[in-house]
mmCIF file of C-alpha atoms and ligand atoms in Angstrom:
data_model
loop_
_atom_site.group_PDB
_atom_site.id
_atom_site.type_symbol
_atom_site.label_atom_id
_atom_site.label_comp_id
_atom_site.label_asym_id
_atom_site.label_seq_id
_atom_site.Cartn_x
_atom_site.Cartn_y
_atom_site.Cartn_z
ATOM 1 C CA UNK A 16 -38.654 -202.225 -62.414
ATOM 2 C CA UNK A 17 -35.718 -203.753 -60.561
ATOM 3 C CA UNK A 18 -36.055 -206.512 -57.746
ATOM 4 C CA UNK A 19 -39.262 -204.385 -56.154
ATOM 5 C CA UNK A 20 -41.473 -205.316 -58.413
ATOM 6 C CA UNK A 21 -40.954 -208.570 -58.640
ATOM 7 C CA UNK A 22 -40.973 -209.124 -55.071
ATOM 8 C CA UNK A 23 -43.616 -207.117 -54.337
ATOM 9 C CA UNK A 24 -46.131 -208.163 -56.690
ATOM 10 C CA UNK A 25 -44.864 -212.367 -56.900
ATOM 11 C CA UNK A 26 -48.065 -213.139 -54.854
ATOM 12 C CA UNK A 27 -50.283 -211.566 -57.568
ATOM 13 C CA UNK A 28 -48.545 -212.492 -60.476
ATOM 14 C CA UNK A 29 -48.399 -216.233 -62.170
ATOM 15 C CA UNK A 30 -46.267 -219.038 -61.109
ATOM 16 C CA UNK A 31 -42.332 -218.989 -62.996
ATOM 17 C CA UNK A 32 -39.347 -220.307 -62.768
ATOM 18 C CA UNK A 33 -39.364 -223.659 -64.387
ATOM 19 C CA UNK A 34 -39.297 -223.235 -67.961
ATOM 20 C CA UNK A 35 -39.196 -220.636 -70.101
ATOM 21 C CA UNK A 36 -42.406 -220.050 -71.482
ATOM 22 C CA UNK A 37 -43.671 -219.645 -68.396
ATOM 23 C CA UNK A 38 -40.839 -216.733 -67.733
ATOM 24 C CA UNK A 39 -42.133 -215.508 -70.747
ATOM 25 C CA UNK A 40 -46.057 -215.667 -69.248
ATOM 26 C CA UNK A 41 -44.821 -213.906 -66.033
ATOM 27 C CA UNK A 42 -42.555 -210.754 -67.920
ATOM 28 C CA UNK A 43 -45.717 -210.224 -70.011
ATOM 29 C CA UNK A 44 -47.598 -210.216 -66.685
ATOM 30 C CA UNK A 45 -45.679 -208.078 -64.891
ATOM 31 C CA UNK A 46 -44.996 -205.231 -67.903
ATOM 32 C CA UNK A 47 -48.725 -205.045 -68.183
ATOM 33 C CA UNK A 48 -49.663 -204.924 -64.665
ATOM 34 C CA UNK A 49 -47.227 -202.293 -64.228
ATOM 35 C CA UNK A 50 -48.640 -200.138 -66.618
ATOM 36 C CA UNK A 51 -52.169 -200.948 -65.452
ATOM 37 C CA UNK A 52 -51.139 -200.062 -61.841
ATOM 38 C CA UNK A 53 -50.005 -196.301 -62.734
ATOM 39 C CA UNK A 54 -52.909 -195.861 -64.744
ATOM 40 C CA UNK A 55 -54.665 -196.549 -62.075
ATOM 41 C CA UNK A 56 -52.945 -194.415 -59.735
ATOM 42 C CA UNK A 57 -53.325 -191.471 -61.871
ATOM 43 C CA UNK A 58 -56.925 -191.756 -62.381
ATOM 44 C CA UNK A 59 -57.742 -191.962 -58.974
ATOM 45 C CA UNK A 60 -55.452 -190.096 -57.899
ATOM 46 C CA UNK A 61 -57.058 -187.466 -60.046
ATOM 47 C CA UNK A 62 -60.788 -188.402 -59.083
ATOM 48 C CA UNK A 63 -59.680 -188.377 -55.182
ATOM 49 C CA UNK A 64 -58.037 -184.689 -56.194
ATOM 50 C CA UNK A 65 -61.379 -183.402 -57.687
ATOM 51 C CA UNK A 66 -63.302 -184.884 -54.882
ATOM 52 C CA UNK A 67 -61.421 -182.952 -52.359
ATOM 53 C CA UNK A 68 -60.394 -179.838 -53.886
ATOM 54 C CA UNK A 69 -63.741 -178.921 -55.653
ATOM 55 C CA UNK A 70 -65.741 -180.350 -52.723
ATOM 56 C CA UNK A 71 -69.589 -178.447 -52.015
ATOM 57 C CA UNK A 72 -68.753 -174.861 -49.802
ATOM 58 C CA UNK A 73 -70.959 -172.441 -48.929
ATOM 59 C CA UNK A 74 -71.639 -170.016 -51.359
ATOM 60 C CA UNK A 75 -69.268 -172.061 -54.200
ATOM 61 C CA UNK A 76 -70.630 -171.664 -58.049
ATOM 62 C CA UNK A 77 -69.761 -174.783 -60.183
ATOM 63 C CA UNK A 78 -67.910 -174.327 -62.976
ATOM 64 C CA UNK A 79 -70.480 -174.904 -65.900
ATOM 65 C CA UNK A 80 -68.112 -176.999 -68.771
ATOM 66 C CA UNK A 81 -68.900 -178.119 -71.787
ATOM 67 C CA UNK A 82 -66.392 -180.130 -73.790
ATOM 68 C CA UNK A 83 -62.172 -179.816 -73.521
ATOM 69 C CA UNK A 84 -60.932 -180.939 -77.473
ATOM 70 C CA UNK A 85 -57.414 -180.585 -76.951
ATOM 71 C CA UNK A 86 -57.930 -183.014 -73.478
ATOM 72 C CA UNK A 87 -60.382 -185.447 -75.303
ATOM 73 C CA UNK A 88 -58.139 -186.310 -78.204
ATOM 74 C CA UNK A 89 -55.229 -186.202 -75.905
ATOM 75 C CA UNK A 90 -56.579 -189.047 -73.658
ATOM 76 C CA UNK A 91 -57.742 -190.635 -76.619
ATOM 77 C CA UNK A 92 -54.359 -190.863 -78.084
ATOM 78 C CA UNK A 93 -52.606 -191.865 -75.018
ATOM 79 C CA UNK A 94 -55.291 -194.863 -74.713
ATOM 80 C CA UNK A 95 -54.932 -195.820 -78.405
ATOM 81 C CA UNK A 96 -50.840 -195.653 -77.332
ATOM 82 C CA UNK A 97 -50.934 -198.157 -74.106
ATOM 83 C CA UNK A 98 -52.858 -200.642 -76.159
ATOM 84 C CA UNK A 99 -50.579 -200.447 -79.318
ATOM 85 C CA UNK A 100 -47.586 -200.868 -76.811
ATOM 86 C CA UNK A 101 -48.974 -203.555 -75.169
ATOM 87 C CA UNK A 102 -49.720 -205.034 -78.500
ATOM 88 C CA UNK A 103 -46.183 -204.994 -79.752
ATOM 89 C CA UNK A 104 -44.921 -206.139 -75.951
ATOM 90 C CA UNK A 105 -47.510 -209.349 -76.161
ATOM 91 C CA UNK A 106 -46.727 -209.957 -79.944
ATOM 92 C CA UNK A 107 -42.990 -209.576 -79.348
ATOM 93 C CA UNK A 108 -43.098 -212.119 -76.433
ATOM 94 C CA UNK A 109 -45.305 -214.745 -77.987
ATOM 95 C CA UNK A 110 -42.587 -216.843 -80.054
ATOM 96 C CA UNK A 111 -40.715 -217.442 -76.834
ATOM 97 C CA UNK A 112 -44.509 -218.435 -75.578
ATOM 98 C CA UNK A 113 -45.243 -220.504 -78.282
ATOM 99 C CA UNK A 114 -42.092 -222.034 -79.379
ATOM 100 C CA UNK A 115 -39.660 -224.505 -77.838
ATOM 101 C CA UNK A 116 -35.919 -223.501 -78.264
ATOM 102 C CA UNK A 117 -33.370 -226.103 -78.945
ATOM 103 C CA UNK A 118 -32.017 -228.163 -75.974
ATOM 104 C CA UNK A 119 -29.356 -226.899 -74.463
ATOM 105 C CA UNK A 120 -25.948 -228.429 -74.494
ATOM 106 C CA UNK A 121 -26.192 -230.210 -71.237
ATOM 107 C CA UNK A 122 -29.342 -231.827 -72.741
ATOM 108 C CA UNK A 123 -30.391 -235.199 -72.789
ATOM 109 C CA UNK A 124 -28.858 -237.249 -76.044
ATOM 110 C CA UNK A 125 -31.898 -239.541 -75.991
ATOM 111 C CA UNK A 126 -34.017 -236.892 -77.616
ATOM 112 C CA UNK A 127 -34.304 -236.715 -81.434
ATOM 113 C CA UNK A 128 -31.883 -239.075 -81.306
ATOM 114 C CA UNK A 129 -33.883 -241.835 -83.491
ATOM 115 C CA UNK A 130 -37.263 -241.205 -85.728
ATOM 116 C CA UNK A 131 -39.140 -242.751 -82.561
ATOM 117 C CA UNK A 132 -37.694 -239.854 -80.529
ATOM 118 C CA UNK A 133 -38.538 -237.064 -83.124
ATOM 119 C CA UNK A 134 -42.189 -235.514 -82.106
ATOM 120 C CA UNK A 135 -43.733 -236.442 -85.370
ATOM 121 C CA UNK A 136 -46.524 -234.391 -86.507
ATOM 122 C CA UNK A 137 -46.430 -231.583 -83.890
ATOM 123 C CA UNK A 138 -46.537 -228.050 -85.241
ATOM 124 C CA UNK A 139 -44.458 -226.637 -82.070
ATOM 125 C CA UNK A 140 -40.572 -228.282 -82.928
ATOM 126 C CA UNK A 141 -37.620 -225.957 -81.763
ATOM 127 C CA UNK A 142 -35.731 -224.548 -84.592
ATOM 128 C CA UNK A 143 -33.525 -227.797 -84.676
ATOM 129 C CA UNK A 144 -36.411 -230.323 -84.433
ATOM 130 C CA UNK A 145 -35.098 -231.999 -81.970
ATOM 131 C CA UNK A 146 -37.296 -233.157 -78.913
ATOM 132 C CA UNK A 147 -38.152 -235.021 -76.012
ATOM 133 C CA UNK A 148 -41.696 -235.934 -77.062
ATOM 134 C CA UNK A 149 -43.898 -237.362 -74.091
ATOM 135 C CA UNK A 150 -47.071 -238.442 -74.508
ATOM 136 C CA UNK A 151 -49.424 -236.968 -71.668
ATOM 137 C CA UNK A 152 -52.926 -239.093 -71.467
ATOM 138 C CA UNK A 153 -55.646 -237.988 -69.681
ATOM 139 C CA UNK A 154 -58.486 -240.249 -67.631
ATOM 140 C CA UNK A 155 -60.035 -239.937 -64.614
ATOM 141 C CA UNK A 156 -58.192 -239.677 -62.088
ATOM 142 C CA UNK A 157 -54.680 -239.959 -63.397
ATOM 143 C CA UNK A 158 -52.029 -238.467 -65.748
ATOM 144 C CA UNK A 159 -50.552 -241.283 -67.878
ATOM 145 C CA UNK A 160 -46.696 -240.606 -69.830
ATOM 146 C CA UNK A 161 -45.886 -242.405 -72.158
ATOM 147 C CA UNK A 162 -41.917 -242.353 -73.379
ATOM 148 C CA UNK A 163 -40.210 -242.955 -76.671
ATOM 149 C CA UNK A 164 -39.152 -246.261 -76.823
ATOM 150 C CA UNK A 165 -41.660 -248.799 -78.011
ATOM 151 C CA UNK A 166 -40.004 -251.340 -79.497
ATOM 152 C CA UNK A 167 -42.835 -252.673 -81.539
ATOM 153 C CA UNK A 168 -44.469 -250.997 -84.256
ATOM 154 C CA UNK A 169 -47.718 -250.462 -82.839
ATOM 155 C CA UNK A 170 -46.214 -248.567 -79.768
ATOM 156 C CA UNK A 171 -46.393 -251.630 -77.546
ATOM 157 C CA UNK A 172 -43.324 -251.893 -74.806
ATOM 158 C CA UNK A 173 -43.085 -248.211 -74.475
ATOM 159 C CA UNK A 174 -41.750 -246.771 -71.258
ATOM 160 C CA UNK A 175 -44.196 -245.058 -69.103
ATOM 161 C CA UNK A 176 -45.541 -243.442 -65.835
ATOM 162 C CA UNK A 177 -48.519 -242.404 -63.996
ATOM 163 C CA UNK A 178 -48.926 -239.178 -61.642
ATOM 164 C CA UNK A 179 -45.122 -238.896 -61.631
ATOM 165 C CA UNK A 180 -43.714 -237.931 -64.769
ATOM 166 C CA UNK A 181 -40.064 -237.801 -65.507
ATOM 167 C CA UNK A 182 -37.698 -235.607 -67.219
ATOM 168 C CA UNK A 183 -34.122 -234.157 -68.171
ATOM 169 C CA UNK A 184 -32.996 -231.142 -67.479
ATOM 170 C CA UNK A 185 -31.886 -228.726 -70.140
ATOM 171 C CA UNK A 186 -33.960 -230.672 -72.337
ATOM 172 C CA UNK A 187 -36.599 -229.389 -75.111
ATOM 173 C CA UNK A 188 -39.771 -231.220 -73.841
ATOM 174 C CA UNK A 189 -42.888 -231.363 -76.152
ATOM 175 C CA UNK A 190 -46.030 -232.823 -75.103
ATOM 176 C CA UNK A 191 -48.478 -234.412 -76.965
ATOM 177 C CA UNK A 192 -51.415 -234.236 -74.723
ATOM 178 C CA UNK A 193 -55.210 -236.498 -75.399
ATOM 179 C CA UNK A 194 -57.829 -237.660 -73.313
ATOM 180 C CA UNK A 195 -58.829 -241.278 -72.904
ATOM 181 C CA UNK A 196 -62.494 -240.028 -71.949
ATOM 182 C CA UNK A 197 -63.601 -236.287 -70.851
ATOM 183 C CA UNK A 198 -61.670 -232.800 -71.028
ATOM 184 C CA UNK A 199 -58.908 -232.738 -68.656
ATOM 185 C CA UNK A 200 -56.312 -229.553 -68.645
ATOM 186 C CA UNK A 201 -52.608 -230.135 -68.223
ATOM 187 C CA UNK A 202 -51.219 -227.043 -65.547
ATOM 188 C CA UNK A 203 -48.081 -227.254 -64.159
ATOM 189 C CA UNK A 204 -47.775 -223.257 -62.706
ATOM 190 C CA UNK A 205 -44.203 -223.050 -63.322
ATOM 191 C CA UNK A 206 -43.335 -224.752 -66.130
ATOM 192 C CA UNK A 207 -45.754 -222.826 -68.623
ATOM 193 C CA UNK A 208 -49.732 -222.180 -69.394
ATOM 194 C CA UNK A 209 -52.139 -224.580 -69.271
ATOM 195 C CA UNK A 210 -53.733 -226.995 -71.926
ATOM 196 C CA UNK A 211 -56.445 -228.848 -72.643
ATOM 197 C CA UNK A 212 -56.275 -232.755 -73.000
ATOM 198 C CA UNK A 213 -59.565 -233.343 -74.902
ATOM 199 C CA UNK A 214 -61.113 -236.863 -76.430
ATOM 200 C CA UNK A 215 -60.315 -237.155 -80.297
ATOM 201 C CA UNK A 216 -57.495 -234.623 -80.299
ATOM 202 C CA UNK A 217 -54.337 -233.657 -80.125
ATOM 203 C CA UNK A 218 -52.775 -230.806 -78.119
ATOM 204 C CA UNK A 219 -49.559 -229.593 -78.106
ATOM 205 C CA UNK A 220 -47.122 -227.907 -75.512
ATOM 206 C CA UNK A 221 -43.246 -227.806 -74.464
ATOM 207 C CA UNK A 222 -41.290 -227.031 -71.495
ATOM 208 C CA UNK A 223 -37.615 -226.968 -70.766
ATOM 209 C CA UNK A 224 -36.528 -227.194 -66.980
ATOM 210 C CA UNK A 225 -32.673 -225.913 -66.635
ATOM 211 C CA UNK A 226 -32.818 -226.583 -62.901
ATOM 212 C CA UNK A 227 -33.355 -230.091 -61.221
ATOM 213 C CA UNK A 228 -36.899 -230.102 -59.054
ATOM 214 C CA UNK A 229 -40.170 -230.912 -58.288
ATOM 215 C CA UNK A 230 -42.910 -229.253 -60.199
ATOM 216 C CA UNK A 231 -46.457 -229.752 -59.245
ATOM 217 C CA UNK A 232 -49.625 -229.004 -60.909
ATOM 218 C CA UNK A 233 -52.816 -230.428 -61.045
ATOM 219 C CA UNK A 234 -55.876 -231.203 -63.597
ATOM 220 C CA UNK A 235 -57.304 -227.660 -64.032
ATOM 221 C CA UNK A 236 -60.591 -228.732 -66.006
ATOM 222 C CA UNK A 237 -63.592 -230.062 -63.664
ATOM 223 C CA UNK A 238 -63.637 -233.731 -65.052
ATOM 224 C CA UNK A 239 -65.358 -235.590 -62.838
ATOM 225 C CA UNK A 240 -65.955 -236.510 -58.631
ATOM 226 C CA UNK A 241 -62.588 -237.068 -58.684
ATOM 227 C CA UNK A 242 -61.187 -234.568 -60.367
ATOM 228 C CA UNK A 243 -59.675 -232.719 -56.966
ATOM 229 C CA UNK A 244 -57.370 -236.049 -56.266
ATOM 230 C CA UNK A 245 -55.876 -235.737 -60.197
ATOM 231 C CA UNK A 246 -52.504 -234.135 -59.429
ATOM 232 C CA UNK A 247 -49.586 -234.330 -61.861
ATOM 233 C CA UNK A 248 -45.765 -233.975 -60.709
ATOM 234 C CA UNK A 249 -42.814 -233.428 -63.016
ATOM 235 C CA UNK A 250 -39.542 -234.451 -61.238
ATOM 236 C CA UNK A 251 -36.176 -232.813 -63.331
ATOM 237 C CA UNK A 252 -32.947 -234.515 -63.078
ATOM 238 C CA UNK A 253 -30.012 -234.577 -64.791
ATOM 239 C CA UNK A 254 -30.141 -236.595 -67.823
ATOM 240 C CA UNK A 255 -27.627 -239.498 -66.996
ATOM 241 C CA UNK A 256 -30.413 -239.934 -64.355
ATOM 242 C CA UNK A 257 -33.263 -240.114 -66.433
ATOM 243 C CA UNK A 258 -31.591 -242.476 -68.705
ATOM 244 C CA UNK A 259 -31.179 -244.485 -65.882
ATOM 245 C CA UNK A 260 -34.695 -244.522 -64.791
ATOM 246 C CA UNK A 261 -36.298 -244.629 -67.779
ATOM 247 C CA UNK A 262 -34.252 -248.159 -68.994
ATOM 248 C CA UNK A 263 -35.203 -249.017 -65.097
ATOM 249 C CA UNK A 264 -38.889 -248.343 -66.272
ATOM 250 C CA UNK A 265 -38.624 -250.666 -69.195
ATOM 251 C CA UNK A 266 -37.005 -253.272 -67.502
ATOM 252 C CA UNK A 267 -39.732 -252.759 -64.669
ATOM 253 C CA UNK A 268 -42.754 -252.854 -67.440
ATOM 254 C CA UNK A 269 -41.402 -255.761 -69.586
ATOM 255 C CA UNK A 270 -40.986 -258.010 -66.325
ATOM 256 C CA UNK A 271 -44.768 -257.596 -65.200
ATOM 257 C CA UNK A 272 -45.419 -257.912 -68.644
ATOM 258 C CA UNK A 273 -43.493 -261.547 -68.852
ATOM 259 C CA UNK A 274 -45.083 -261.884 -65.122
ATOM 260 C CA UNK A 275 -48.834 -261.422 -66.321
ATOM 261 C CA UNK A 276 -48.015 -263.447 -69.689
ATOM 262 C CA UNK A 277 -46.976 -266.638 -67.078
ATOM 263 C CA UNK A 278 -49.914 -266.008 -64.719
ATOM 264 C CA UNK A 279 -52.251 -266.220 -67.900
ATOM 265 C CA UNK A 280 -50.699 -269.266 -69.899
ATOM 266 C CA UNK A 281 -50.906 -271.116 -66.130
ATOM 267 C CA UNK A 282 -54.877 -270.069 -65.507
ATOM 268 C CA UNK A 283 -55.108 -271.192 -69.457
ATOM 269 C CA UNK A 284 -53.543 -274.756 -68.657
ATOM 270 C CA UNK A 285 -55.924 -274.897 -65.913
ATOM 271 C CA UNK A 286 -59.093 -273.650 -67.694
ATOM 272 C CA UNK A 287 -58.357 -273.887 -71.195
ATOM 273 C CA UNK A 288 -57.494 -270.567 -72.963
ATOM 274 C CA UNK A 289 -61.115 -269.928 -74.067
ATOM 275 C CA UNK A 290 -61.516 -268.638 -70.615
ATOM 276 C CA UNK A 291 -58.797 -266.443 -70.405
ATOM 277 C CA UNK A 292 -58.912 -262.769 -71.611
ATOM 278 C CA UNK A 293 -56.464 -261.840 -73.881
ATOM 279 C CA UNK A 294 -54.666 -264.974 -73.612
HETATM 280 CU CU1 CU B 29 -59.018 -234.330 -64.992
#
């Protein structure tokens, strides 16, 4: 196919580039567009043939034809063919689809680096089952990402980011995606397919970005008036960097923490406690 196809068709054909499942998505794409596309050619290419060269003339006696075996089972065969080709193409290709590799050696050391690190109970690990799991939370209108790093049992004082979220490069990323209240569907184009965030479950996905960038997407599941606004950006740097801003993060979320905790022991003295939620 060389670089024709590729440039040719990239208008038509999904969004790559980012990670590689969704390299994966594209290939599989392409190869079966490609076939598709002389197919077609051929068959109308054949029909426009007929048209023309058997066209009504003056004084012209159709052929009366009844039945061709040796062409039936032929295009029979070469149907049953494609879709068995196909078959073993798509089959071959949906591992790399499903699967996250290992992180590469530039990786981040931060993932699978302690149990909280580890995606638990996810059945997509790469062969190593090491990860950068993120947990992507759904409400309307905003995508919510949660880090590793709680450092309280019940998750509390865990890192995390709305709209924007955050990542290493060369870095197996598994997401563990749920909905605080309808369907929403997690799509970022380039960085793989897309995925439903639904209320009472869990759904699971991966990316791994070798290049540093902005990826956008955008909640691809009506959800709500707002739905159009609920965009989602993943920003790749190099994992010294995200180390950086995700201790930044912390340090951001336990100061408004300690900022709220003075604001409500203050309204409490003033008020008494009763009156204070959550005090
Ligand atoms: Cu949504």
């Amino acid at each position: 196919m060389g670089h024709l196809l590729p440039t040719t068709l990239a208008f038509f054909t999904p969004e790559s580039g980012g990670s590689p499942n969704a390299n994966e998505i594209d290939s599989l794409y392409k190869i079966t567009l490609a076939i598709a596309l002389v197919i077609f050619v051929l068959v109308e290419g054949a029909l426009v043939y007929a048209l023309v060269k058997f066209r009504s003339r003056k004084g012209a006696v159709a052929a009366q034809i009844r039945g061709n075996t040796r062409l039936e089972v032929g295009w029979t065969v070469a149907a049953a063919v494609i879709l068995l080709a196909l078959a073993i193409v798509t089959f071959a290709k949906l591992s790399a689809i499903q699967n996250p590799p290992n992180s590469g050696p530039a990786g981040d050391a931060l993932a699978g680096e302690s149990g909280l690190l580890y995606a638990s109970d996810t059945p997509k690990l790469p062969p190593n089952g090491k990860s950068l799991n993120i947990t992507v939370i759904g409400r309307q209108y905003i995508w919510q990402y949660v880090y590793p790093g709680a450092n309280e049992p019940d998750g509390l004082g865990a890192p995390y980011s709305y709209q924007e979220m955050v990542v290493p490069t060369d870095t197996t990323i598994t997401l563990n995606l749920v909905s605080e209240d309808v369907v929403h569907s997690w799509w970022i184009p380039e960085l793989g397919g897309k995925f439903q965030a639904v209320p009472g479950y869990h759904n699971y996905t991966w990316m791994k970005i070798l290049k540093p960038g902005i990826y956008r997407g955008q909640c691809a599941f009506l959800c709500g008036r707002g739905h159009a606004r609920m965009t989602a950006t993943v920003r790749a740097v190099p994992p010294a960097q995200f180390d950086a801003w995700l201790a930044y993060q912390k340090l951001l979320i336990a100061q408004a923490n300690a900022a709220a905790h003075l604001a409500r022991a203050k309204l409490g003295a003033e008020v008494g406690a009763g009156q204070v939620e959550n005090p």
